[in-house]
Short mmCIF file of C-alpha atoms and ligand atoms in Angstrom, two decimals:
data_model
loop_
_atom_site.label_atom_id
_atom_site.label_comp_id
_atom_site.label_asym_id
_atom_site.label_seq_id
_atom_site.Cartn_x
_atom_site.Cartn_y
_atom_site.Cartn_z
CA UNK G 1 0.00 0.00 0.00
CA UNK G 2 2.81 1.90 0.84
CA UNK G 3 4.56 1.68 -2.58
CA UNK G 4 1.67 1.98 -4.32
CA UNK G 5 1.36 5.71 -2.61
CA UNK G 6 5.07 6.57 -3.01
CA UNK G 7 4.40 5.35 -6.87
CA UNK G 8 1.39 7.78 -7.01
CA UNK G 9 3.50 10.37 -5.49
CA UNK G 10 6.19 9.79 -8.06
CA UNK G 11 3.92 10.05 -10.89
CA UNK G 12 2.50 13.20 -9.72
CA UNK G 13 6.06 14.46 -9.28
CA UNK G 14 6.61 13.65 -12.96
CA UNK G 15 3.58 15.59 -14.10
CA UNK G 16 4.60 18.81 -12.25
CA UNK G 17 2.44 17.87 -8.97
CA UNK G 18 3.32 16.99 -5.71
CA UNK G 19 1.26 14.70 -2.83
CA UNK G 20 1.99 16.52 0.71
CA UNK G 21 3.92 13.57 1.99
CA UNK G 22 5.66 14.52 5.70
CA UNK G 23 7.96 12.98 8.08
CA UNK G 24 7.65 13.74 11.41
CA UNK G 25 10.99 13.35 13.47
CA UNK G 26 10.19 11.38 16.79
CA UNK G 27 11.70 11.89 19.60
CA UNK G 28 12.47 10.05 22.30
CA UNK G 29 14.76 8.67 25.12
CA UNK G 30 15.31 4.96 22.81
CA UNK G 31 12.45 3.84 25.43
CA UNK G 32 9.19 6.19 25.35
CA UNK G 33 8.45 8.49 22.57
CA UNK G 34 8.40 12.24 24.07
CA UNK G 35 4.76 13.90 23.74
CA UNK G 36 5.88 16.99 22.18
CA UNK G 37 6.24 13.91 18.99
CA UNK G 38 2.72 13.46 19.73
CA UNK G 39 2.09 16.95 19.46
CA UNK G 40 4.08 17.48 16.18
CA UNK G 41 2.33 14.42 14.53
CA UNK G 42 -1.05 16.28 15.35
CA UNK G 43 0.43 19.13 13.29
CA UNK G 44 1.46 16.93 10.40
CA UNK G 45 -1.96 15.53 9.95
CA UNK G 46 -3.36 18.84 9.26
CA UNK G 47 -0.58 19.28 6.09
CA UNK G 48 -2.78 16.51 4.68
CA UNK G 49 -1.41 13.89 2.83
CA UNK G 50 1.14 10.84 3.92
CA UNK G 51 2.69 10.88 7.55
CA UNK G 52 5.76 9.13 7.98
CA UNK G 53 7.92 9.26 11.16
CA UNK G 54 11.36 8.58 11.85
CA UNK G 55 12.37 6.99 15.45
CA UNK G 56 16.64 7.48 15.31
CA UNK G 57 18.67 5.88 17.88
CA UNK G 58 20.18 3.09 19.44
CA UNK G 59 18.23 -0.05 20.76
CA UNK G 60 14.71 2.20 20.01
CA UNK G 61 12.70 -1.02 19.38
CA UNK G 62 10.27 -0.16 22.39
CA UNK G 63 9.60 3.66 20.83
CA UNK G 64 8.84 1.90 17.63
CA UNK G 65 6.25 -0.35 19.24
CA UNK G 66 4.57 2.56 21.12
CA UNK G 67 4.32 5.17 17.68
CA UNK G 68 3.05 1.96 15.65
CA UNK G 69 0.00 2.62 17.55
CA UNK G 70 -0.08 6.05 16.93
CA UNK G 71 -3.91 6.86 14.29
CA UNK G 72 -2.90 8.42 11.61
CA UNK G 73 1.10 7.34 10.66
CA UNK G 74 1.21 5.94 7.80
CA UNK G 75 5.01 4.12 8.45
CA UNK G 76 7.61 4.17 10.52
CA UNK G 77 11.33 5.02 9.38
CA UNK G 78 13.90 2.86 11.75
CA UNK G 79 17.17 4.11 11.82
CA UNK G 80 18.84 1.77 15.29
CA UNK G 81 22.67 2.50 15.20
CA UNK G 82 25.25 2.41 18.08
CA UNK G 83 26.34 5.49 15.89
CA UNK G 84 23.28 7.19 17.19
CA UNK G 85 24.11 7.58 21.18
CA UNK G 86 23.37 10.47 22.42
CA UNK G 87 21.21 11.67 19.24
CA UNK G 88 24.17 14.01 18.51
CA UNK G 89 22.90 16.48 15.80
CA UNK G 90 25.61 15.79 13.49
CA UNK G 91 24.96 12.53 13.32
CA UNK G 92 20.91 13.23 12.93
CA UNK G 93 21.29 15.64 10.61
CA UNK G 94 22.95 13.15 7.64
CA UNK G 95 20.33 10.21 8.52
CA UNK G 96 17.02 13.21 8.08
CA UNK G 97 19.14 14.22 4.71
CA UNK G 98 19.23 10.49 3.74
CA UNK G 99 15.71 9.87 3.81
CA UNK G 100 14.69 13.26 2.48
CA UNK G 101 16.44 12.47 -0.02
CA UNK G 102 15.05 8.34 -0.79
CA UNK G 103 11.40 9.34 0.28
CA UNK G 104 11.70 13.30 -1.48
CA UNK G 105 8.80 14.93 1.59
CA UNK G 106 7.33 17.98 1.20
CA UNK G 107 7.46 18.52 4.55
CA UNK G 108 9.95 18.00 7.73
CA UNK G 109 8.57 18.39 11.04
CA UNK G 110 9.60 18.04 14.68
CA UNK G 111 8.50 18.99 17.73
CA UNK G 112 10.19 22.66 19.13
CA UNK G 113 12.65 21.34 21.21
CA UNK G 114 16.63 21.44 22.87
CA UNK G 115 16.41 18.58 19.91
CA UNK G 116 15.18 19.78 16.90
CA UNK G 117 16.69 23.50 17.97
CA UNK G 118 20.06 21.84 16.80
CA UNK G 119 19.12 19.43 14.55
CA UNK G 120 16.27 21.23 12.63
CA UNK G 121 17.92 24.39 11.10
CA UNK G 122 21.46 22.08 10.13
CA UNK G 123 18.63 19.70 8.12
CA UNK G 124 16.97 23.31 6.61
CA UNK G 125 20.77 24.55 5.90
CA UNK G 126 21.67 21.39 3.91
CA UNK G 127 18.35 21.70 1.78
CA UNK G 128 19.42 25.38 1.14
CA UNK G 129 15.39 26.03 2.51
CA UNK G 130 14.52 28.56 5.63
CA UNK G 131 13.43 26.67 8.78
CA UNK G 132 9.87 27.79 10.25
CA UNK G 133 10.38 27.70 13.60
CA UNK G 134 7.49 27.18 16.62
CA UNK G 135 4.44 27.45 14.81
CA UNK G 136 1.07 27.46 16.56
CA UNK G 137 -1.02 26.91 13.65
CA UNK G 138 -1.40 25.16 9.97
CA UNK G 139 -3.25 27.58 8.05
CA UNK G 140 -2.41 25.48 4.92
CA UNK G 141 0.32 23.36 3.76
CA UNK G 142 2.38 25.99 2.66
CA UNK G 143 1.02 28.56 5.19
CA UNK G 144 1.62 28.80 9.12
CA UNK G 145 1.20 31.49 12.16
CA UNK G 146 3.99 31.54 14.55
CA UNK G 147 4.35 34.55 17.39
CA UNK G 148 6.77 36.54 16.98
CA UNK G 149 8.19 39.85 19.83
CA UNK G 150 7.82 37.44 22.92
CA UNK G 151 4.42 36.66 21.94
CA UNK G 152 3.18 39.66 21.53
CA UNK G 153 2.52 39.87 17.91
CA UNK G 154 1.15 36.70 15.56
CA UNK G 155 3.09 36.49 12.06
CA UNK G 156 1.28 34.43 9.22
CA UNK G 157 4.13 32.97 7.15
CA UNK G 158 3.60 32.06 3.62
CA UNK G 159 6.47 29.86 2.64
CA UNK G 160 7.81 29.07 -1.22
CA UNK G 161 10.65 26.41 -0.43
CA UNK G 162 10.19 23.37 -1.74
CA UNK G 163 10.60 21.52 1.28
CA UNK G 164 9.35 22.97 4.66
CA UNK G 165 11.28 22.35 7.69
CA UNK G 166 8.86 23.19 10.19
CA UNK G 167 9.12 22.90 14.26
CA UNK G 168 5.66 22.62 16.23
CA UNK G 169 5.12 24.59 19.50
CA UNK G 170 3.54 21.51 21.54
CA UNK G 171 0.93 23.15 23.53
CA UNK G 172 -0.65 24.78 20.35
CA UNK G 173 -1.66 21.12 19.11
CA UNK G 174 -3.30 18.05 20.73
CA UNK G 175 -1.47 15.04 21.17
CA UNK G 176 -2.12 12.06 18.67
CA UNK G 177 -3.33 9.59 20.55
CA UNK G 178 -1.16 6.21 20.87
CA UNK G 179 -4.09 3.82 20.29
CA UNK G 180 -6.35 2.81 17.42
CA UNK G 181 -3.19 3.20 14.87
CA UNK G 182 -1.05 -0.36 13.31
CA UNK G 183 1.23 1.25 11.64
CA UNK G 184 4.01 -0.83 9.88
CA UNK G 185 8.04 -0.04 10.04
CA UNK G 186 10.78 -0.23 7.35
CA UNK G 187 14.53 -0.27 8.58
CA UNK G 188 16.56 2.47 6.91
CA UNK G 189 20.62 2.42 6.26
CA UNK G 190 23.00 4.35 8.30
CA UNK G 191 25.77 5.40 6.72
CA UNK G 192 28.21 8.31 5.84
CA UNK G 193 27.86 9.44 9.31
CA UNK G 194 30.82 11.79 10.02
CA UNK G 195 33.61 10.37 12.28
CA UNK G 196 35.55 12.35 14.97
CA UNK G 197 33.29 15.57 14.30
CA UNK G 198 31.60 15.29 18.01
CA UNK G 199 31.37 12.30 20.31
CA UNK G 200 28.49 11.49 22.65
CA UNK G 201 30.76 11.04 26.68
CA UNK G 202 27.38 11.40 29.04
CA UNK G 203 24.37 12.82 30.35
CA UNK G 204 22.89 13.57 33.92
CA UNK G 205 19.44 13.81 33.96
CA UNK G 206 17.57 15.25 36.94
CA UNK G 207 14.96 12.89 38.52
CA UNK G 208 12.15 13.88 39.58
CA UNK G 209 9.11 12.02 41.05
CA UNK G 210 7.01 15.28 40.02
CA UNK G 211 5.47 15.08 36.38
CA UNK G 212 7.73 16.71 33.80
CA UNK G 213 6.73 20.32 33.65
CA UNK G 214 5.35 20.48 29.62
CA UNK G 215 3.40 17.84 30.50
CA UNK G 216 2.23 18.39 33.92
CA UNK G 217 -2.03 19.63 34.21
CA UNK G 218 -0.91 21.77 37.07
CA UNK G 219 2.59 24.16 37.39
CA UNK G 220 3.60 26.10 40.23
CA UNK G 221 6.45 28.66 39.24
CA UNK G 222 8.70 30.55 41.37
CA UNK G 223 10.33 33.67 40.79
CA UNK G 224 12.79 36.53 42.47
CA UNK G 225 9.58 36.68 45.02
CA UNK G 226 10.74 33.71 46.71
CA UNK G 227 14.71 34.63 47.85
CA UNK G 228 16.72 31.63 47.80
CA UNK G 229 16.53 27.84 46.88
CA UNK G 230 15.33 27.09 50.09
CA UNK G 231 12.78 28.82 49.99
CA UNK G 232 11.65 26.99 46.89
CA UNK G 233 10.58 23.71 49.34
CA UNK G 234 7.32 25.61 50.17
CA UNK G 235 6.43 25.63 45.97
CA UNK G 236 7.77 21.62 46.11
CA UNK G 237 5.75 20.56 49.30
CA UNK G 238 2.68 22.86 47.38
CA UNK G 239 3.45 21.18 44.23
CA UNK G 240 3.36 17.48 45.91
CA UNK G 241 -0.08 17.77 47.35
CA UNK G 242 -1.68 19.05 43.87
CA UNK G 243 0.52 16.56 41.67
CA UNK G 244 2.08 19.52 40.39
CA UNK G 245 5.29 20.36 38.27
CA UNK G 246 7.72 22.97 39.65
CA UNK G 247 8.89 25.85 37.43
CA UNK G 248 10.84 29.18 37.41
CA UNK G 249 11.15 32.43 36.20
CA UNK G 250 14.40 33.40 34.48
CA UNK G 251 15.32 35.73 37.38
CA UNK G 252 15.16 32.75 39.83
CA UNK G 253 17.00 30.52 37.77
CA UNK G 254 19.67 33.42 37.11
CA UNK G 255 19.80 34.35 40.97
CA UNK G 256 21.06 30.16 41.44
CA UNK G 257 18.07 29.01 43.06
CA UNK G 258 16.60 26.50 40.64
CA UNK G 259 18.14 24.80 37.70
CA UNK G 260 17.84 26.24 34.10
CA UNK G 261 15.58 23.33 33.44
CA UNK G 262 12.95 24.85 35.56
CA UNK G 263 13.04 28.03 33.47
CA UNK G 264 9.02 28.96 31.94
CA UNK G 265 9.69 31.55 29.27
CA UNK G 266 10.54 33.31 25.95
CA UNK G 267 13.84 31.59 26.47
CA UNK G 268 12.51 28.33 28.75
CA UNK G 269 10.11 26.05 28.52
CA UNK G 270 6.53 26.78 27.11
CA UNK G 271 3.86 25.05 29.19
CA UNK G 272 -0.15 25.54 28.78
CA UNK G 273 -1.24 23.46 32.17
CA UNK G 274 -5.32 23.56 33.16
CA UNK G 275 -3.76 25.50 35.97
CA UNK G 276 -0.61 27.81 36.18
CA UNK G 277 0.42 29.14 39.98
CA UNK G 278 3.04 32.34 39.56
CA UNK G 279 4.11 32.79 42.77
CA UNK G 280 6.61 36.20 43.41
CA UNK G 281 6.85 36.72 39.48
CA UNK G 282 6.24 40.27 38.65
CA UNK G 283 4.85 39.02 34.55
CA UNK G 284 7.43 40.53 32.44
CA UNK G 285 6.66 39.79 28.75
CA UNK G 286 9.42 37.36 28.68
CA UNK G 287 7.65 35.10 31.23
CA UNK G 288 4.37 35.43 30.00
CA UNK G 289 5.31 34.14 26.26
CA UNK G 290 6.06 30.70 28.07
CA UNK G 291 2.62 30.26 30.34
CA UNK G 292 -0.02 32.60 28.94
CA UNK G 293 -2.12 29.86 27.20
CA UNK G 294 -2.49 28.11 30.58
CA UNK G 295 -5.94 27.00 30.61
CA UNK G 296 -6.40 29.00 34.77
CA UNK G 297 -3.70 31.45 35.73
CA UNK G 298 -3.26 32.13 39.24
CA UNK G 299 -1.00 35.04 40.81
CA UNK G 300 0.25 35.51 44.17
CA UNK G 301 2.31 38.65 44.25
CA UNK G 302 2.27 41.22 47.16
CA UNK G 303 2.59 44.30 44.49
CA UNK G 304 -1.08 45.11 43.47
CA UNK G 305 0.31 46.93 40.57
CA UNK G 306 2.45 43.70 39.01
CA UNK G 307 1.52 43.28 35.42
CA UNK G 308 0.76 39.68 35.79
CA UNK G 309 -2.31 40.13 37.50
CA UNK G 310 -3.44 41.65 34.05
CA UNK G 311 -3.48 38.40 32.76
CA UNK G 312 -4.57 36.18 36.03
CA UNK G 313 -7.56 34.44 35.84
CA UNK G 314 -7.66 34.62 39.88
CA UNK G 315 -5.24 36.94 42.00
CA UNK G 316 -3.86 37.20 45.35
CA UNK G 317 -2.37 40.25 46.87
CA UNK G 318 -0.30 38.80 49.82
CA UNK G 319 3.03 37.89 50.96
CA UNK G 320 3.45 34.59 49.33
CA UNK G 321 5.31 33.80 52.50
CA UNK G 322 2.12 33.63 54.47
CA UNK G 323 -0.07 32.96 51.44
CA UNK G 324 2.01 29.46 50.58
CA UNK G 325 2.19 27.76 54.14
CA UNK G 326 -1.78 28.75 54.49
CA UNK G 327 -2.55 27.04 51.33
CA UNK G 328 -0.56 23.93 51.91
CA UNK G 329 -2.27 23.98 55.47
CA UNK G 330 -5.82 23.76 53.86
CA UNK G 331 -4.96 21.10 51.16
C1 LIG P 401 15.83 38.18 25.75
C2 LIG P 401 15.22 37.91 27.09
C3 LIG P 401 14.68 36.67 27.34
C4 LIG P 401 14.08 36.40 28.57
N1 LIG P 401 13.53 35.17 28.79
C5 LIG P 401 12.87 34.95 29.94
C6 LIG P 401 12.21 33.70 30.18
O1 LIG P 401 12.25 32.76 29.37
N2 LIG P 401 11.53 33.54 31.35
C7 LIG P 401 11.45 34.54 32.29
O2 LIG P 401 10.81 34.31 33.33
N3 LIG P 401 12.08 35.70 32.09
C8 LIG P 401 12.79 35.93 30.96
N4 LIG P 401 13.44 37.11 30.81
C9 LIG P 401 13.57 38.01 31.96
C10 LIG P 401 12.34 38.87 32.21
O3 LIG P 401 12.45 40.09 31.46
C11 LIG P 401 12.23 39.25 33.70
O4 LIG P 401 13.42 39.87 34.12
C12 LIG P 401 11.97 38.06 34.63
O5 LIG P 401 10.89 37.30 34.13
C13 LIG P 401 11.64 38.57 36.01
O6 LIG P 401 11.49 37.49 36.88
P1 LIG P 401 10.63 37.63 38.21
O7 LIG P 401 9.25 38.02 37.85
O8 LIG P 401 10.86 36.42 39.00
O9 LIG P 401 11.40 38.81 38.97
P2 LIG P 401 10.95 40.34 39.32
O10 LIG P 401 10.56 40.99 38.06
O11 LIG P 401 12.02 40.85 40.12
O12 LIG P 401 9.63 40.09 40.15
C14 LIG P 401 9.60 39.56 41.43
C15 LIG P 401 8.17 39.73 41.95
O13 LIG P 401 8.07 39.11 43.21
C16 LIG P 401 7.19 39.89 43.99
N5 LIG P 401 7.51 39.60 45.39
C17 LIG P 401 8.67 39.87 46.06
N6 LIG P 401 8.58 39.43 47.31
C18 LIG P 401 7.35 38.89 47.48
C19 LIG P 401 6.65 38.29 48.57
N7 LIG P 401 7.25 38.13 49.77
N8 LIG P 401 5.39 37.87 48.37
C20 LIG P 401 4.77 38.01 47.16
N9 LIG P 401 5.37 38.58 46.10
C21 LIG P 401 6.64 39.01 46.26
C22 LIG P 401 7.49 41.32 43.60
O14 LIG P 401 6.38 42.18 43.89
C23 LIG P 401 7.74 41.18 42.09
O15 LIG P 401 6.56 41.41 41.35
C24 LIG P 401 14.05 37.40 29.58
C25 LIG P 401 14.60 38.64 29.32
C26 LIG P 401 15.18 38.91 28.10
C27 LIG P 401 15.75 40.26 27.84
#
């Protein structure tokens, strides 16, 4: 069935038309597929047309097996190499190429990421195209809206390349869901990977027993409000009775008290939880471009004037010092 489509598509080709046909790079931890994939494979299915996504790494049978359930792929791409620790961008960057080139897409598309921030724009480079980065919505194949000044203005991009290399702001699009789909898989070669360019020595990851913050239905962030990293135990013991994620603003992460993981924002993470907590963040654009689609936004801030009780669905004038311990007391 498969052929037969790429056939179709190749005849089209030939006659001056071409079938929307996109892969979707997965990605993962060569155990679970990430959701922001998820995500990014809702955003594909609006391009119309074929959906094909690639799972890269080493030993990944187990993320294969989850995204063959995934509605709506039409194949999987395997590409399981030792050569792949560590999903190096380097190395990622000639295996995308590779199949572009075999499977000729009209689309790339990942998931805005750490990930596809480095391995994205070096696939876009190579295809001499202009990566679209972050968009929020498919208006039509060829035509996206992405925000541009920290979110405060909404740019409707009309691209001409013949390939579009596209990254998907996560929150902006449902997940696919992971059942219903039986999707079949088709290895693909690794080779010409460059040798000696970077090599892969080790990662620490934090662990957390809280849910991962762009996933999490509830986040509690912290900001310059709170003082020190100590302080930060009364957002953790909060955030462990409402099975909450923890997060930041940049000034708390840049003062040392929390981990540039933790970081919400223009230049952090961008989470849209049923229910966002800012706790001693004054809303500087900058933050707000990271959490202003939460679903319920609430502030605690002892400066009536702070601008992000402009956008809080529900705000408390207090000292969060005596507003914290109080709530955790009721819960
Ligand atoms: C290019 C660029 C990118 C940036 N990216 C990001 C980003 O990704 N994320 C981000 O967050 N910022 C980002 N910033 C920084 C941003 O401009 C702000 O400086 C930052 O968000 C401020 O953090 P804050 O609200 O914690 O600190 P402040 O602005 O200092 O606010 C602290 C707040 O705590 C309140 N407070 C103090 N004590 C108490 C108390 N006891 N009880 C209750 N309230 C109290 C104060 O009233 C105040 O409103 C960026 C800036 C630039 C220029």
């Amino acid at each position: 069935m498969y052929s037969l489509r790429r056939n179709v598509a190749r005849l089209c080709q030939t006659a001056g038309y071409r079938l929307q046909s996109t892969l979707v790079i997965a990605e993962h931890d060569n155990k679970n597929v990430a959701l922001i994939t998820l995500n990014a494979i809702t955003a594909a299915k609006k391009l119309g047309g074929d959906v094909s996504c690639l799972v890269a790494g080493s030993n990944c049978a187990n993320v294969v097996n989850e995204l063959s359930k995934a509605a709506g792929v039409n194949k999987i791409l395997i590409a399981d190499s030792e050569a792949l620790v560590g999903f190096l961008p380097e190395c990622l960057a000639p295996v995308v190429l590779a199949i572009h080139n075999q499977f000729k897409f009209t689309h790339i598309v990942a998931g805005a990421s750490a990930q596809s921030k480095s391995l994205l724009p070096r696939v876009a480079a190579k295809l001499d195209v202009s990566p679209i980065s972050d968009i929020i919505e498919v208006k039509a194949p060829d035509t996206f809206v992405r925000s541009i000044y920290a979110g405060n203005a909404l740019m409707t991009l009309k691209s001409k390349d013949p390939v579009k290399v596209i990254t998907v702001r996560g929150t902006n699009f449902e997940a696919a869901s992971l059942e219903g789909g039986n999707t079949s898989s088709e290895d693909v070669a690794v080779t010409d990977l460059p040798v000696g360019l970077s090599a892969f020595i080790g990662q620490e990851l934090s662990k957390s027993d809280r849910p991962e913050l762009t996933a999490a239905k509830t986040v509690i962030s912290g900001g310059r409000g709170m003082k020190s990293g100590e302080n930060f135990q009364l957002l953790y013991t909060l955030a462990d009775k409402l099975s909450a994620a923890v997060g930041a603003s940049r000034a708390a992460v840049d003062a040392g008290f929390v981990p540039n993981d933790m970081q919400v924002g223009q230049t952090g993470k961008i989470v849209a939880p049923e229910l966002y907590i800012a706790v001693g963040i004054s809303g500087a654009i900058q933050h707000l471009a990271g959490m202003k689609d939460s679903k319920t936004i609430v502030a605690i801030n002892k400066d009536p004037e702070a601008p992000i009780f402009q956008v809080a669905d529900f705000g408390l004038v207090a000292d969060l010092f005596k507003a914290v311990p109080e709530m955790i007391e009721k819960l």
